[in-house]
């Protein structure tokens, strides 16, 4: 396929191959009780993040004298999918919590908060694929909103191959296409570091390189939206002072 053909390619929902879903919205400071919070909406996927901390560690024996204890809980609520999801943790949500926690450890300065806990709650209220990357995108905005010291914001997006085309930010319909490849990705634009890379499906090295290039572009776009969300929150705050 020539570059012109690639540029003109139209997806199931009318998007170009390198377009994020519509609407793609990030809001900071959406939960007043939390120390920091954020909402990310990518098309029909909607995730809320709430951060509590740094706070006292309970139970106390879990305290770390050198650094904060980072705890992440990813959860899909019962009405987030068309078939009611059984409430409570399952293997998938436990794995996703771990993966997100692992990625966040690369950006949060935990050593600045010894003997404390930082809790990150991620609630998927509507799931239409890409929930782990939306949750991670929301998490770093919520942590920044809580004033937690971090190297940078951490944007995340999924890329993949659908009907032979490399595409950005897959929705559920695209993810369900036969032989589709799905590659969740998180990236620090300031240092060009890949912080999360998972993959579902069969592909080859050339395609992986192409997917990573597209994912980096998507992350840079999301990074700008993350920063704008925080700016808007503080503008609101100053107006209401
Ligand atoms: P991600 O949401 O990060 O893409 P998966 O690839 O595991 O993670 O899930 C893809 C999509 O499948 C989810 O976003 C959701 O729309 C759907 N899904 C996941 N788990 C369930 C479930 N228990 N019941 C119904 N749909 C689900």
XYZ file of C-alpha atoms and ligand atoms in Angstrom:
268
model
C 0.000 0.000 0.000
C 1.379 3.451 -0.943
C 1.624 6.303 1.606
C -1.267 8.102 -0.154
C -3.474 4.988 0.098
C -2.530 4.628 3.785
C -3.439 8.261 4.477
C -6.814 7.822 2.777
C -7.667 4.535 4.524
C -10.906 4.771 6.513
C -11.725 2.573 9.556
C -14.934 0.891 10.765
C -15.936 4.059 12.671
C -14.766 6.476 9.964
C -11.447 7.391 11.590
C -8.099 7.640 9.817
C -5.468 5.101 10.866
C -3.617 7.564 13.101
C -6.632 9.183 14.805
C -7.608 8.842 18.457
C -11.247 8.031 19.176
C -13.818 10.805 19.298
C -14.392 12.263 21.734
C -11.015 11.976 23.422
C -11.329 13.938 26.672
C -9.134 14.289 29.766
C -10.342 16.176 32.843
C -8.395 16.690 36.083
C -9.850 17.238 39.552
C -13.191 15.519 38.999
C -13.567 13.938 42.477
C -13.521 16.522 45.246
C -12.877 14.103 48.164
C -9.754 12.641 46.556
C -6.300 14.216 46.910
C -6.047 14.017 43.121
C -8.317 12.734 40.381
C -8.897 12.509 36.659
C -11.281 11.208 34.021
C -10.298 9.885 30.610
C -12.809 9.241 27.867
C -11.737 7.630 24.619
C -14.837 7.103 22.498
C -17.055 4.805 24.536
C -14.347 3.898 27.070
C -14.575 5.986 30.262
C -12.251 5.632 33.271
C -11.995 7.569 36.529
C -8.820 7.720 38.633
C -8.685 8.792 42.271
C -5.472 9.179 44.280
C -5.340 9.187 48.089
C -2.023 9.963 49.710
C 0.683 10.168 50.697
C -1.116 8.866 53.797
C -0.588 6.648 56.837
C 0.073 2.989 56.027
C -2.536 0.600 57.383
C -1.597 -2.046 58.467
C 1.544 -0.383 59.825
C 3.840 -3.393 59.330
C 3.624 -2.774 55.553
C 5.436 0.566 55.970
C 8.683 0.983 54.037
C 11.288 3.160 55.808
C 12.860 4.136 52.469
C 9.900 4.908 50.235
C 6.151 5.129 49.779
C 4.049 2.045 49.247
C 2.317 2.406 45.862
C -0.975 0.493 45.632
C -3.007 0.390 42.438
C -6.479 -1.072 42.057
C -8.001 -1.345 38.575
C -11.678 -2.291 38.595
C -14.402 -2.647 35.971
C -17.785 -1.845 37.466
C -20.721 -4.201 36.902
C -22.506 -2.012 34.353
C -19.350 -1.100 32.378
C -19.993 -3.804 29.767
C -23.227 -4.947 28.022
C -23.313 -8.261 29.974
C -23.243 -7.498 33.700
C -19.682 -8.016 34.965
C -19.358 -10.063 38.142
C -18.294 -7.577 40.854
C -14.969 -7.813 42.631
C -11.410 -8.617 41.635
C -10.643 -11.338 39.090
C -7.437 -12.572 37.434
C -7.649 -10.004 34.638
C -8.179 -6.987 36.910
C -5.404 -8.153 39.251
C -2.990 -8.496 36.337
C -3.937 -5.072 34.948
C -3.511 -3.481 38.401
C 0.011 -4.948 38.587
C 0.928 -3.840 35.067
C -0.237 -0.270 35.748
C 1.522 -0.203 39.128
C 4.745 -1.383 37.472
C 4.519 1.410 34.862
C 3.777 4.086 37.492
C 6.792 3.006 39.567
C 8.950 4.273 36.711
C 7.625 7.822 37.035
C 6.703 8.453 40.686
C 9.459 9.543 43.123
C 8.408 7.089 45.848
C 11.583 7.766 47.849
C 10.291 11.297 48.521
C 7.535 9.832 50.739
C 9.005 7.231 53.144
C 6.636 5.413 55.556
C 3.515 6.442 53.619
C 1.061 4.872 51.191
C -0.096 6.256 47.857
C -3.323 4.586 46.734
C -4.488 4.804 43.129
C -8.058 3.655 42.437
C -9.032 3.154 38.803
C -12.695 2.622 38.021
C -13.785 1.697 34.502
C -17.366 2.919 34.207
C -17.734 2.163 30.499
C -15.547 -0.387 28.690
C -15.093 -0.476 24.932
C -11.469 -1.698 24.713
C -8.324 0.155 25.724
C -9.343 0.412 29.373
C -5.879 -0.326 30.824
C -4.263 2.454 28.756
C -7.067 4.917 29.549
C -6.678 3.990 33.236
C -2.908 4.551 33.130
C -3.369 7.873 31.315
C -5.861 8.952 33.996
C -3.609 7.681 36.824
C -0.646 9.951 36.097
C -2.921 13.014 35.746
C -4.553 12.154 39.091
C -1.124 11.696 40.740
C 0.036 15.059 39.391
C -3.251 16.602 40.570
C -2.498 15.203 44.054
C 0.842 17.029 43.939
C 2.883 13.802 44.034
C 6.462 14.295 42.781
C 6.912 12.625 39.404
C 9.427 12.530 36.574
C 6.670 13.376 34.096
C 3.124 12.586 33.034
C 2.724 9.168 31.464
C 0.488 8.932 28.396
C -0.670 5.502 27.185
C -2.558 4.235 24.153
C -3.201 0.962 22.345
C -2.197 0.408 18.727
C -2.779 -2.629 16.605
C -3.484 -4.251 13.268
C -7.048 -4.549 12.062
C -7.862 -6.095 8.660
C -4.162 -5.794 7.751
C -3.912 -2.080 8.665
C -1.843 -0.611 11.500
C -4.221 1.631 13.494
C -4.246 3.809 16.628
C -6.555 3.525 19.660
C -8.632 0.431 18.774
C -12.255 0.241 19.846
C -13.912 -3.041 20.862
C -15.358 -3.679 17.392
C -11.843 -3.387 15.909
C -10.267 -5.488 18.674
C -12.786 -8.253 17.953
C -11.942 -8.496 14.214
C -10.412 -11.889 13.334
C -6.590 -11.935 13.537
C -6.495 -8.431 15.030
C -3.347 -7.448 16.947
C -3.629 -5.255 20.047
C -0.586 -3.606 21.596
C -1.103 -1.496 24.754
C 1.751 1.013 25.072
C 2.901 3.707 27.522
C 5.674 6.133 26.768
C 7.568 9.017 28.352
C 7.913 11.603 25.571
C 10.476 13.696 27.492
C 13.029 10.850 27.657
C 11.818 8.668 24.763
C 11.367 5.728 27.189
C 8.871 2.922 26.674
C 7.327 2.108 30.055
C 4.650 -0.425 29.084
C 4.391 -2.745 26.102
C 2.028 -5.703 25.984
C 0.746 -7.547 22.958
C -2.125 -9.766 21.965
C -2.035 -11.441 18.537
C 0.491 -12.648 15.975
C 2.690 -10.185 14.095
C 6.304 -9.651 12.937
C 9.205 -7.333 13.794
C 8.521 -4.828 10.976
C 4.888 -4.482 12.033
C 5.888 -4.065 15.679
C 8.225 -1.196 14.698
C 5.440 0.419 12.671
C 2.997 0.009 15.577
C 5.472 1.517 18.063
C 6.048 4.559 15.837
C 2.300 5.156 15.632
C 1.849 4.570 19.388
C 4.558 7.161 20.171
C 2.741 9.739 18.022
C -0.525 8.942 19.813
C 1.151 9.257 23.214
C 2.617 12.668 22.319
C -0.904 13.844 21.408
C -2.341 12.448 24.667
C 0.526 13.994 26.667
C -0.543 17.457 25.435
C -4.144 16.741 26.494
C -2.944 15.582 29.944
C -1.056 18.840 30.459
C -4.009 20.914 29.234
C -6.335 19.099 31.654
C -4.127 20.086 34.601
C -3.824 23.665 33.352
C -7.638 23.915 33.079
C -8.074 22.560 36.604
C -5.768 25.231 38.051
C -7.396 27.973 35.989
C -10.762 26.923 37.500
C -9.160 26.855 40.939
C -7.782 30.387 40.592
C -11.114 31.756 39.334
C -12.924 30.200 42.328
C -10.385 31.429 44.910
P -8.354 -3.480 27.578
O -9.664 -2.956 28.084
O -7.184 -2.831 28.235
O -8.271 -3.435 26.075
P -8.751 -6.360 27.349
O -8.073 -6.500 26.030
O -8.568 -7.437 28.384
O -8.265 -5.001 28.050
O -10.307 -6.149 27.169
C -10.838 -5.595 26.004
C -12.275 -5.234 26.203
O -13.052 -6.415 26.402
C -12.590 -4.386 27.421
O -12.281 -3.014 27.250
C -14.077 -4.621 27.545
O -14.774 -3.833 26.586
C -14.180 -6.098 27.187
N -14.171 -6.926 28.404
C -13.141 -7.205 29.210
N -13.511 -7.959 30.277
C -14.826 -8.155 30.145
C -15.821 -8.841 30.916
N -15.523 -9.485 32.054
N -17.089 -8.835 30.459
C -17.411 -8.207 29.314
N -16.517 -7.525 28.551
C -15.260 -7.501 28.943
